[in-house]
Every structure is written in structure tokens, then in C-alpha cells.
PDB file of C-alpha atoms in Angstrom:
ATOM      1  CA  MET N   1       6.185 -34.842 -10.325  1.00 70.00           C
ATOM      2  CA  PRO N   2       9.841 -35.805  -9.645  1.00 75.00           C
ATOM      3  CA  SER N   3      11.403 -34.228  -6.569  1.00 73.00           C
ATOM      4  CA  PRO N   4      13.902 -31.420  -7.269  1.00 68.00           C
ATOM      5  CA  SER N   5      17.564 -31.983  -6.529  1.00 58.00           C
ATOM      6  CA  SER N   6      19.432 -29.706  -4.153  1.00 57.00           C
ATOM      7  CA  ASP N   7      22.622 -29.636  -6.236  1.00 64.00           C
ATOM      8  CA  GLU N   8      21.533 -29.823  -9.880  1.00 70.00           C
ATOM      9  CA  LEU N   9      18.598 -29.350 -12.234  1.00 66.00           C
ATOM     10  CA  THR N  10      17.812 -32.928 -13.143  1.00 73.00           C
ATOM     11  CA  ALA N  11      16.417 -33.859 -16.526  1.00 81.00           C
ATOM     12  CA  PRO N  12      13.275 -35.565 -15.137  1.00 81.00           C
ATOM     13  CA  TYR N  13      12.423 -32.529 -13.025  1.00 72.00           C
ATOM     14  CA  TYR N  14      13.112 -30.146 -15.897  1.00 69.00           C
ATOM     15  CA  ARG N  15      10.879 -32.118 -18.283  1.00 79.00           C
ATOM     16  CA  ALA N  16       8.114 -32.239 -15.679  1.00 78.00           C
ATOM     17  CA  GLN N  17       8.506 -28.504 -15.120  1.00 76.00           C
ATOM     18  CA  ILE N  18       8.079 -27.845 -18.842  1.00 73.00           C
ATOM     19  CA  ASP N  19       4.936 -29.981 -18.875  1.00 80.00           C
ATOM     20  CA  ARG N  20       3.534 -28.123 -15.884  1.00 75.00           C
ATOM     21  CA  ILE N  21       4.186 -24.698 -17.424  1.00 69.00           C
ATOM     22  CA  VAL N  22       2.632 -25.756 -20.729  1.00 76.00           C
ATOM     23  CA  LYS N  23      -0.410 -27.096 -18.893  1.00 73.00           C
ATOM     24  CA  THR N  24      -0.856 -23.838 -16.991  1.00 67.00           C
ATOM     25  CA  LEU N  25      -0.330 -21.796 -20.170  1.00 63.00           C
ATOM     26  CA  ASN N  26      -2.988 -23.780 -22.029  1.00 75.00           C
ATOM     27  CA  LYS N  27      -5.399 -23.401 -19.148  1.00 66.00           C
ATOM     28  CA  ILE N  28      -4.906 -19.613 -19.038  1.00 56.00           C
ATOM     29  CA  THR N  29      -4.984 -18.944 -22.784  1.00 62.00           C
ATOM     30  CA  THR N  30      -7.898 -21.203 -23.725  1.00 69.00           C
ATOM     31  CA  ARG N  31     -10.357 -19.846 -21.184  1.00 62.00           C
ATOM     32  CA  PRO N  32     -12.338 -16.596 -21.654  1.00 61.00           C
ATOM     33  CA  THR N  33     -10.711 -13.461 -20.267  1.00 57.00           C
ATOM     34  CA  GLY N  34     -11.760 -13.324 -16.654  1.00 56.00           C
ATOM     35  CA  ILE N  35     -11.709  -9.556 -16.216  1.00 52.00           C
ATOM     36  CA  GLY N  36     -15.009  -7.942 -15.345  1.00 54.00           C
ATOM     37  CA  ALA N  37     -15.921  -4.367 -14.492  1.00 55.00           C
ATOM     38  CA  GLY N  38     -16.831  -3.391 -10.977  1.00 55.00           C
ATOM     39  CA  TYR N  39     -16.914  -0.679  -8.340  1.00 50.00           C
ATOM     40  CA  ALA N  40     -16.040  -2.510  -5.133  1.00 54.00           C
ATOM     41  CA  ILE N  41     -12.813  -4.281  -4.232  1.00 52.00           C
ATOM     42  CA  PRO N  42     -13.602  -7.972  -4.758  1.00 54.00           C
ATOM     43  CA  ASP N  43     -13.368 -10.364  -1.856  1.00 56.00           C
ATOM     44  CA  PRO N  44     -10.791 -13.117  -2.492  1.00 52.00           C
ATOM     45  CA  GLU N  45     -13.541 -15.694  -2.162  1.00 59.00           C
ATOM     46  CA  ASP N  46     -15.658 -13.992  -4.833  1.00 58.00           C
ATOM     47  CA  ILE N  47     -13.270 -14.373  -7.755  1.00 57.00           C
ATOM     48  CA  ALA N  48     -11.756 -17.471  -9.273  1.00 59.00           C
ATOM     49  CA  ILE N  49      -8.071 -18.092  -9.793  1.00 59.00           C
ATOM     50  CA  HIS N  50      -6.759 -16.116 -12.828  1.00 62.00           C
ATOM     51  CA  ASP N  51      -9.852 -13.856 -12.782  1.00 70.00           C
ATOM     52  CA  GLY N  52      -9.998 -10.178 -11.895  1.00 70.00           C
ATOM     53  CA  ARG N  53     -12.127  -7.037 -11.627  1.00 76.00           C
ATOM     54  CA  ARG N  54     -11.238  -3.764 -13.322  1.00 81.00           C
ATOM     55  CA  ILE N  55     -12.052  -0.869 -11.024  1.00 82.00           C
ATOM     56  CA  GLU N  56     -11.344   2.811 -10.597  1.00 87.00           C
ATOM     57  CA  ALA N  57      -9.318   3.027  -7.426  1.00 90.00           C
ATOM     58  CA  ILE N  58      -6.523   4.576  -5.450  1.00 93.00           C
ATOM     59  CA  VAL N  59      -3.562   2.411  -4.541  1.00 94.00           C
ATOM     60  CA  LEU N  60      -1.838   3.392  -1.305  1.00 96.00           C
ATOM     61  CA  PHE N  61       1.524   2.214  -0.028  1.00 95.00           C
ATOM     62  CA  LEU N  62       2.769   2.827   3.496  1.00 96.00           C
ATOM     63  CA  ASP N  63       6.419   2.084   4.233  1.00 94.00           C
ATOM     64  CA  ILE N  64       8.294   2.351   7.543  1.00 92.00           C
ATOM     65  CA  CYS N  65      11.606   4.098   6.919  1.00 91.00           C
ATOM     66  CA  LYS N  66      14.919   2.367   7.736  1.00 81.00           C
ATOM     67  CA  PHE N  67      13.144  -0.446   9.518  1.00 69.00           C
ATOM     68  CA  SER N  68      15.782  -2.999   8.507  1.00 70.00           C
ATOM     69  CA  GLN N  69      18.385  -0.949  10.401  1.00 64.00           C
ATOM     70  CA  ARG N  70      16.719  -1.612  13.752  1.00 60.00           C
ATOM     71  CA  SER N  71      18.430  -4.191  15.951  1.00 62.00           C
ATOM     72  CA  CYS N  72      16.559  -7.451  15.579  1.00 60.00           C
ATOM     73  CA  GLU N  73      18.998 -10.265  16.447  1.00 64.00           C
ATOM     74  CA  THR N  74      18.118 -11.459  19.928  1.00 71.00           C
ATOM     75  CA  MET N  75      14.843 -13.007  20.997  1.00 75.00           C
ATOM     76  CA  GLU N  76      14.144  -9.960  23.171  1.00 73.00           C
ATOM     77  CA  GLU N  77      14.727  -7.579  20.258  1.00 69.00           C
ATOM     78  CA  GLN N  78      12.516  -9.644  17.976  1.00 71.00           C
ATOM     79  CA  ALA N  79       9.783  -9.774  20.618  1.00 77.00           C
ATOM     80  CA  SER N  80       9.987  -5.984  20.970  1.00 76.00           C
ATOM     81  CA  ILE N  81       9.827  -5.474  17.192  1.00 76.00           C
ATOM     82  CA  MET N  82       6.808  -7.776  17.011  1.00 80.00           C
ATOM     83  CA  GLN N  83       5.015  -5.701  19.660  1.00 80.00           C
ATOM     84  CA  VAL N  84       5.886  -2.447  17.878  1.00 83.00           C
ATOM     85  CA  LEU N  85       4.550  -3.765  14.559  1.00 84.00           C
ATOM     86  CA  SER N  86       1.417  -5.117  16.217  1.00 84.00           C
ATOM     87  CA  LEU N  87       0.652  -1.777  17.862  1.00 87.00           C
ATOM     88  CA  PHE N  88       1.414   0.263  14.742  1.00 88.00           C
ATOM     89  CA  PHE N  89      -0.273  -1.857  12.077  1.00 88.00           C
ATOM     90  CA  THR N  90      -3.347  -2.672  14.138  1.00 89.00           C
ATOM     91  CA  GLU N  91      -4.161   1.024  14.316  1.00 90.00           C
ATOM     92  CA  MET N  92      -3.170   1.756  10.708  1.00 89.00           C
ATOM     93  CA  ILE N  93      -5.415  -1.018   9.410  1.00 91.00           C
ATOM     94  CA  HIS N  94      -8.291   0.325  11.523  1.00 89.00           C
ATOM     95  CA  VAL N  95      -7.734   3.804  10.048  1.00 91.00           C
ATOM     96  CA  ILE N  96      -7.720   2.471   6.477  1.00 92.00           C
ATOM     97  CA  GLU N  97     -10.936   0.524   7.039  1.00 89.00           C
ATOM     98  CA  ASP N  98     -12.569   3.500   8.796  1.00 89.00           C
ATOM     99  CA  HIS N  99     -11.991   5.484   5.586  1.00 88.00           C
ATOM    100  CA  GLY N 100     -13.490   2.793   3.376  1.00 88.00           C
ATOM    101  CA  GLY N 101     -10.200   1.279   2.250  1.00 90.00           C
ATOM    102  CA  VAL N 102      -9.261  -2.372   1.892  1.00 88.00           C
ATOM    103  CA  VAL N 103      -5.840  -3.641   2.956  1.00 89.00           C
ATOM    104  CA  GLU N 104      -4.409  -5.980   0.331  1.00 81.00           C
ATOM    105  CA  LYS N 105      -1.265  -7.065   2.122  1.00 76.00           C
ATOM    106  CA  ASN N 106       1.187  -6.408   4.906  1.00 80.00           C
ATOM    107  CA  THR N 107       4.736  -6.365   3.560  1.00 76.00           C
ATOM    108  CA  GLY N 108       6.391  -6.732   6.962  1.00 76.00           C
ATOM    109  CA  ASP N 109       7.389  -3.085   7.285  1.00 82.00           C
ATOM    110  CA  GLY N 110       4.573  -1.644   5.205  1.00 88.00           C
ATOM    111  CA  LEU N 111       1.019  -1.895   3.922  1.00 91.00           C
ATOM    112  CA  MET N 112      -0.711  -1.818   0.556  1.00 91.00           C
ATOM    113  CA  ALA N 113      -4.345  -0.753   0.399  1.00 93.00           C
ATOM    114  CA  TYR N 114      -7.071   0.182  -2.103  1.00 89.00           C
ATOM    115  CA  PHE N 115      -9.785   2.806  -2.084  1.00 91.00           C
ATOM    116  CA  ALA N 116     -12.531   2.154  -4.626  1.00 86.00           C
ATOM    117  CA  ARG N 117     -14.860   4.811  -6.028  1.00 74.00           C
ATOM    118  CA  ASN N 118     -18.062   5.198  -4.050  1.00 69.00           C
ATOM    119  CA  ASP N 119     -20.602   7.618  -5.491  1.00 56.00           C
ATOM    120  CA  LEU N 120     -22.599   7.514  -2.261  1.00 52.00           C
ATOM    121  CA  ALA N 121     -19.725   8.639  -0.036  1.00 60.00           C
ATOM    122  CA  GLY N 122     -20.221  12.339  -0.730  1.00 75.00           C
ATOM    123  CA  ILE N 123     -16.507  13.025  -1.258  1.00 84.00           C
ATOM    124  CA  SER N 124     -14.064  11.903  -3.914  1.00 90.00           C
ATOM    125  CA  ILE N 125     -11.877   8.877  -3.326  1.00 91.00           C
ATOM    126  CA  GLN N 126      -8.846  11.163  -3.664  1.00 94.00           C
ATOM    127  CA  GLN N 127      -9.998  13.254  -0.715  1.00 93.00           C
ATOM    128  CA  ARG N 128     -10.944  10.139   1.229  1.00 91.00           C
ATOM    129  CA  ALA N 129      -7.523   8.554   0.683  1.00 94.00           C
ATOM    130  CA  VAL N 130      -5.611  11.712   1.615  1.00 95.00           C
ATOM    131  CA  SER N 131      -7.809  12.081   4.708  1.00 91.00           C
ATOM    132  CA  CYS N 132      -6.842   8.526   5.590  1.00 92.00           C
ATOM    133  CA  ALA N 133      -3.136   9.339   5.242  1.00 94.00           C
ATOM    134  CA  LEU N 134      -3.530  12.425   7.441  1.00 92.00           C
ATOM    135  CA  THR N 135      -5.308  10.349  10.086  1.00 92.00           C
ATOM    136  CA  MET N 136      -2.515   7.762   9.969  1.00 90.00           C
ATOM    137  CA  PHE N 137       0.051  10.450  10.752  1.00 92.00           C
ATOM    138  CA  ALA N 138      -2.186  11.733  13.549  1.00 90.00           C
ATOM    139  CA  ALA N 139      -2.245   8.173  14.926  1.00 90.00           C
ATOM    140  CA  ALA N 140       1.558   8.093  14.817  1.00 90.00           C
ATOM    141  CA  ASP N 141       1.592  11.202  17.018  1.00 88.00           C
ATOM    142  CA  LEU N 142      -0.135   9.055  19.643  1.00 88.00           C
ATOM    143  CA  ILE N 143       1.882   5.868  19.113  1.00 89.00           C
ATOM    144  CA  ASN N 144       5.400   7.322  18.926  1.00 88.00           C
ATOM    145  CA  PRO N 145       5.357   8.875  22.436  1.00 89.00           C
ATOM    146  CA  VAL N 146       4.431   5.440  23.808  1.00 87.00           C
ATOM    147  CA  LEU N 147       7.427   3.916  22.033  1.00 84.00           C
ATOM    148  CA  GLN N 148       9.793   6.650  23.175  1.00 88.00           C
ATOM    149  CA  ARG N 149       8.796   6.288  26.822  1.00 85.00           C
ATOM    150  CA  ALA N 150       9.554   2.583  26.489  1.00 81.00           C
ATOM    151  CA  GLY N 151      13.022   3.396  25.146  1.00 84.00           C
ATOM    152  CA  ILE N 152      12.110   2.441  21.570  1.00 84.00           C
ATOM    153  CA  PRO N 153      12.976   4.792  18.679  1.00 86.00           C
ATOM    154  CA  PRO N 154       9.874   6.358  17.108  1.00 89.00           C
ATOM    155  CA  LEU N 155       8.602   5.156  13.744  1.00 92.00           C
ATOM    156  CA  ASP N 156       9.115   7.312  10.673  1.00 94.00           C
ATOM    157  CA  PHE N 157       7.117   6.331   7.630  1.00 96.00           C
ATOM    158  CA  ARG N 158       5.988   7.580   4.239  1.00 96.00           C
ATOM    159  CA  ILE N 159       2.743   7.202   2.318  1.00 97.00           C
ATOM    160  CA  CYS N 160       2.495   7.193  -1.480  1.00 97.00           C
ATOM    161  CA  MET N 161      -0.647   6.911  -3.566  1.00 96.00           C
ATOM    162  CA  ASP N 162      -1.965   7.258  -7.079  1.00 95.00           C
ATOM    163  CA  HIS N 163      -5.347   7.072  -8.791  1.00 95.00           C
ATOM    164  CA  GLY N 164      -6.475   5.267 -11.920  1.00 92.00           C
ATOM    165  CA  PHE N 165      -7.920   2.034 -13.263  1.00 89.00           C
ATOM    166  CA  ILE N 166      -6.452  -1.210 -11.973  1.00 85.00           C
ATOM    167  CA  THR N 167      -7.379  -4.842 -12.296  1.00 81.00           C
ATOM    168  CA  VAL N 168      -7.618  -6.555  -8.948  1.00 75.00           C
ATOM    169  CA  ALA N 169      -6.837 -10.159  -9.817  1.00 70.00           C
ATOM    170  CA  LYS N 170      -6.424 -13.483  -8.053  1.00 65.00           C
ATOM    171  CA  VAL N 171      -3.185 -15.141  -9.111  1.00 65.00           C
ATOM    172  CA  GLY N 172      -1.143 -18.081  -7.930  1.00 62.00           C
ATOM    173  CA  ALA N 173      -1.587 -21.820  -7.772  1.00 61.00           C
ATOM    174  CA  ALA N 174      -5.093 -23.182  -7.321  1.00 62.00           C
ATOM    175  CA  ARG N 175      -5.655 -24.969  -4.004  1.00 59.00           C
ATOM    176  CA  ARG N 176      -2.177 -23.925  -2.920  1.00 58.00           C
ATOM    177  CA  PHE N 177      -0.795 -20.425  -2.483  1.00 54.00           C
ATOM    178  CA  ASN N 178      -2.715 -17.651  -4.206  1.00 52.00           C
ATOM    179  CA  GLY N 179      -3.779 -14.150  -3.444  1.00 60.00           C
ATOM    180  CA  ILE N 180      -5.103 -10.813  -4.634  1.00 64.00           C
ATOM    181  CA  VAL N 181      -2.810  -8.466  -6.561  1.00 72.00           C
ATOM    182  CA  ALA N 182      -3.257  -5.127  -8.304  1.00 74.00           C
ATOM    183  CA  VAL N 183      -2.345  -5.068 -11.996  1.00 75.00           C
ATOM    184  CA  GLY N 184      -1.853  -1.753 -13.761  1.00 80.00           C
ATOM    185  CA  THR N 185       0.303   1.339 -14.145  1.00 84.00           C
ATOM    186  CA  THR N 186      -1.365   3.044 -11.178  1.00 89.00           C
ATOM    187  CA  ALA N 187      -0.165   0.332  -8.805  1.00 86.00           C
ATOM    188  CA  ASN N 188       3.312   0.399 -10.339  1.00 88.00           C
ATOM    189  CA  ILE N 189       3.627   4.156  -9.944  1.00 91.00           C
ATOM    190  CA  ALA N 190       2.391   4.151  -6.354  1.00 91.00           C
ATOM    191  CA  SER N 191       4.972   1.494  -5.486  1.00 90.00           C
ATOM    192  CA  LYS N 192       7.867   3.231  -7.248  1.00 93.00           C
ATOM    193  CA  MET N 193       7.020   6.526  -5.537  1.00 94.00           C
ATOM    194  CA  LEU N 194       8.400   5.065  -2.307  1.00 92.00           C
ATOM    195  CA  SER N 195      11.936   5.499  -3.669  1.00 92.00           C
ATOM    196  CA  VAL N 196      11.278   9.242  -4.035  1.00 93.00           C
ATOM    197  CA  ALA N 197       9.303   9.947  -0.872  1.00 95.00           C
ATOM    198  CA  LYS N 198      11.167  11.197   2.181  1.00 95.00           C
ATOM    199  CA  ALA N 199      10.397  10.163   5.741  1.00 95.00           C
ATOM    200  CA  ASN N 200       7.117  11.439   7.201  1.00 96.00           C
ATOM    201  CA  THR N 201       5.758  12.685   3.887  1.00 97.00           C
ATOM    202  CA  ILE N 202       2.661  12.068   1.788  1.00 97.00           C
ATOM    203  CA  LEU N 203       3.433  11.787  -1.921  1.00 98.00           C
ATOM    204  CA  LEU N 204       0.714  11.933  -4.579  1.00 98.00           C
ATOM    205  CA  GLY N 205       0.645  10.988  -8.235  1.00 96.00           C
ATOM    206  CA  ASP N 206      -0.677  13.670 -10.586  1.00 96.00           C
ATOM    207  CA  GLN N 207      -4.091  11.994 -10.956  1.00 95.00           C
ATOM    208  CA  MET N 208      -4.662  12.380  -7.223  1.00 96.00           C
ATOM    209  CA  LEU N 209      -5.018  16.153  -7.581  1.00 96.00           C
ATOM    210  CA  ARG N 210      -8.192  15.977  -9.666  1.00 92.00           C
ATOM    211  CA  GLY N 211     -10.369  14.971  -6.738  1.00 90.00           C
ATOM    212  CA  LEU N 212      -8.991  17.243  -4.013  1.00 94.00           C
ATOM    213  CA  PRO N 213     -10.751  20.416  -2.813  1.00 93.00           C
ATOM    214  CA  ALA N 214      -9.414  23.639  -4.330  1.00 94.00           C
ATOM    215  CA  TYR N 215      -8.300  25.059  -0.979  1.00 94.00           C
ATOM    216  CA  TRP N 216      -6.349  21.870  -0.248  1.00 95.00           C
ATOM    217  CA  LEU N 217      -4.535  22.291  -3.566  1.00 96.00           C
ATOM    218  CA  GLN N 218      -3.818  25.969  -2.938  1.00 96.00           C
ATOM    219  CA  ASN N 219      -2.490  25.592   0.588  1.00 96.00           C
ATOM    220  CA  TRP N 220      -1.043  22.138   1.065  1.00 95.00           C
ATOM    221  CA  VAL N 221       0.023  20.625  -2.271  1.00 97.00           C
ATOM    222  CA  LYS N 222       3.564  21.332  -3.470  1.00 97.00           C
ATOM    223  CA  LEU N 223       5.393  20.014  -6.529  1.00 96.00           C
ATOM    224  CA  GLU N 224       7.910  17.336  -5.550  1.00 95.00           C
ATOM    225  CA  THR N 225       9.355  16.509  -8.996  1.00 93.00           C
ATOM    226  CA  GLU N 226       8.457  16.284 -12.668  1.00 93.00           C
ATOM    227  CA  ASP N 227      11.440  14.042 -13.364  1.00 91.00           C
ATOM    228  CA  THR N 228       9.667  10.814 -12.466  1.00 92.00           C
ATOM    229  CA  GLY N 229      10.341   8.731 -15.563  1.00 90.00           C
ATOM    230  CA  TRP N 230       6.584   8.497 -16.202  1.00 89.00           C
ATOM    231  CA  HIS N 231       4.655  10.321 -18.930  1.00 91.00           C
ATOM    232  CA  TYR N 232       1.064  10.644 -20.069  1.00 89.00           C
ATOM    233  CA  GLN N 233       0.641   8.208 -22.940  1.00 86.00           C
ATOM    234  CA  GLN N 234      -1.073  10.523 -25.436  1.00 87.00           C
ATOM    235  CA  SER N 235       0.539  13.911 -24.745  1.00 92.00           C
ATOM    236  CA  GLN N 236       3.906  12.580 -23.521  1.00 92.00           C
ATOM    237  CA  ALA N 237       3.762  15.330 -20.889  1.00 93.00           C
ATOM    238  CA  PRO N 238       5.646  14.485 -17.688  1.00 92.00           C
ATOM    239  CA  TYR N 239       3.689  12.748 -14.917  1.00 95.00           C
ATOM    240  CA  PRO N 240       4.707  14.734 -11.804  1.00 95.00           C
ATOM    241  CA  PHE N 241       4.657  13.750  -8.144  1.00 96.00           C
ATOM    242  CA  TRP N 242       3.244  16.135  -5.534  1.00 97.00           C
ATOM    243  CA  ARG N 243       3.838  16.399  -1.797  1.00 97.00           C
ATOM    244  CA  TYR N 244       0.914  17.005   0.546  1.00 97.00           C
ATOM    245  CA  ILE N 245       2.234  19.111   3.429  1.00 96.00           C
ATOM    246  CA  GLY N 246      -0.956  19.606   5.480  1.00 94.00           C
ATOM    247  CA  ARG N 247      -1.660  17.743   8.716  1.00 90.00           C
ATOM    248  CA  TRP N 248      -4.710  17.392  10.945  1.00 87.00           C
ATOM    249  CA  LYS N 249      -4.841  19.524  14.070  1.00 79.00           C
ATOM    250  CA  ALA N 250      -5.178  17.355  17.156  1.00 66.00           C
ATOM    251  CA  ARG N 251      -8.436  17.837  19.036  1.00 63.00           C
ATOM    252  CA  CYS N 252      -8.118  15.633  22.112  1.00 56.00           C
ATOM    253  CA  PRO N 253      -7.836  16.142  25.869  1.00 54.00           C
ATOM    254  CA  ALA N 254      -4.452  17.257  27.143  1.00 51.00           C
ATOM    255  CA  ARG N 255      -4.277  14.000  29.082  1.00 52.00           C
ATOM    256  CA  HIS N 256      -5.209  10.832  27.211  1.00 53.00           C
ATOM    257  CA  PRO N 257      -4.345   7.147  27.687  1.00 50.00           C
ATOM    258  CA  CYS N 258      -1.406   7.298  25.264  1.00 53.00           C
ATOM    259  CA  GLN N 259       0.269   9.804  27.605  1.00 52.00           C
ATOM    260  CA  ALA N 260       0.209   7.412  30.552  1.00 45.00           C
ATOM    261  CA  ASP N 261       3.507   6.314  32.083  1.00 46.00           C
ATOM    262  CA  THR N 262       4.914   2.992  30.956  1.00 42.00           C
ATOM    263  CA  SER N 263       7.062   0.442  32.735  1.00 42.00           C
ATOM    264  CA  GLY N 264       9.929   0.933  30.280  1.00 41.00           C
ATOM    265  CA  LYS N 265       8.764  -1.913  28.081  1.00 53.00           C
ATOM    266  CA  LEU N 266       6.103  -1.863  25.448  1.00 55.00           C
TER     267      LEU N 266
END
């Protein structure tokens, strides 16, 4: 293919680009639909490019609030930020995996993860995902004091999630860059909820409530807003967002390693 120009769209490159797009289009539209049903999140190596698996799942987004406002110009500041992210995300990924979730991607200042239905787990995936979010905030209660003693502002973050059917697909260029993505309204809603969620909150889509214990709903679930821009397709009733206000109670020794003195640097 001709090399692109840095100052104009050349005719040879444009013609080659058209040919490439047509070739890809023909390849996608002439092959059988590669969407199969499943229960588990597929491993990237188990599905072919342009294929996917339709599953019942929860999509979770974690986003660190105002992270771009942190000073990150000098090499020292960037090294400090890298250490903060390493400490924070290492533990958050462990928590997600401990609750049976699968991390799809790290967005730099956030995470996206899935929780697939598991009939053998004994609890609903909604309860499992909310338990995961609660444990993540409990982990932050251990991490933030370490940061503060090192002179680093604590991390505020928000978690949003919704439940429904998604297609986990492998898209991109074969033998080049490709990856797993979630296709479906559930993933879209969970992502858009981040613009509504305040710092240090857990926000739930309406479908999340169906799998939570009754006493959780009575004590710790509060309506955030019905004005979400989303509606149920058949009834056209509003699709509300709910805030989960409960938190785990810490059950750990008064003195634990995260309370140890630091040298002023992380």
C-alpha cells in the first residue's frame, strides 16, 4: 500500500484505502455471523477476529476522579504517578478477580470489567459485582492512608455498573492490533453513568436491582435520577440510576502493615 503523506491525502493512498475498506467489508459480510451463546467471558485466544460470544453479564467501570488535574510534568511526578497507579490498580484487579470478574482493559485512570452469570456461585452476579465494588472501596481505605503519609493526595473514584446481555467480541486488524470489546446497550449505559456518578459513589443501572437481596435494597439503595435519557424499549418507562450507599465494616487489627510509617515517598 502507498505510504501516507504528512501534508495531504494523496490519490494513490486514497484509492488504496478504498480498496482496503472494501476488502474488509466483503470479508465481514460474506462470512457467517460469528456470534455464539455462552456463559463465560471468552479468552481472547479462544475467539477469532470479528467473532463474539453473547452472554448475560454485568459491565463495571471504575474511574479515578480528576486524575488529569494531578501534576504530571516532571520525571519525578510521572514516576510518582506510575507508582500510585501500580499500587492502586494491582489491588483493584486482584479484588475483581477474587469476585469472579474479568478485567477487559485499563483505561489509564480507570478499569472496565465483566462479571458473567455463574449458576454454581450461590449468589446472583448483581450481588457479586456490588460486593466487589464494596471491597474495592474497602481497599482504598487501606491504600489512601499510605498515599497521604507519603504526601500524595488520596484517590477518589467512582464505580458504575449495569446488567444485561452483551456480545463480547474480538475486533481490530488481524495479526496487528486487536482486542476484546463489549457490544451492547448495557456496556453503553455503564460507561455513560460515569458522567452522572459523583466521587466515591457506586451507581447502578435499574437492572442491577433485580439480583440484590431485599434488605440491601431497603437499607442501602437510593434513587439517583430517573432523567437518564434511557428508556425501556417496550414500555418506554424511564431507566433510572440508583446509588448504593452501603459500605463494608472493616474487620482488621488496629495495627496492620498499611499503617506503617513511610519515608515520605511511595
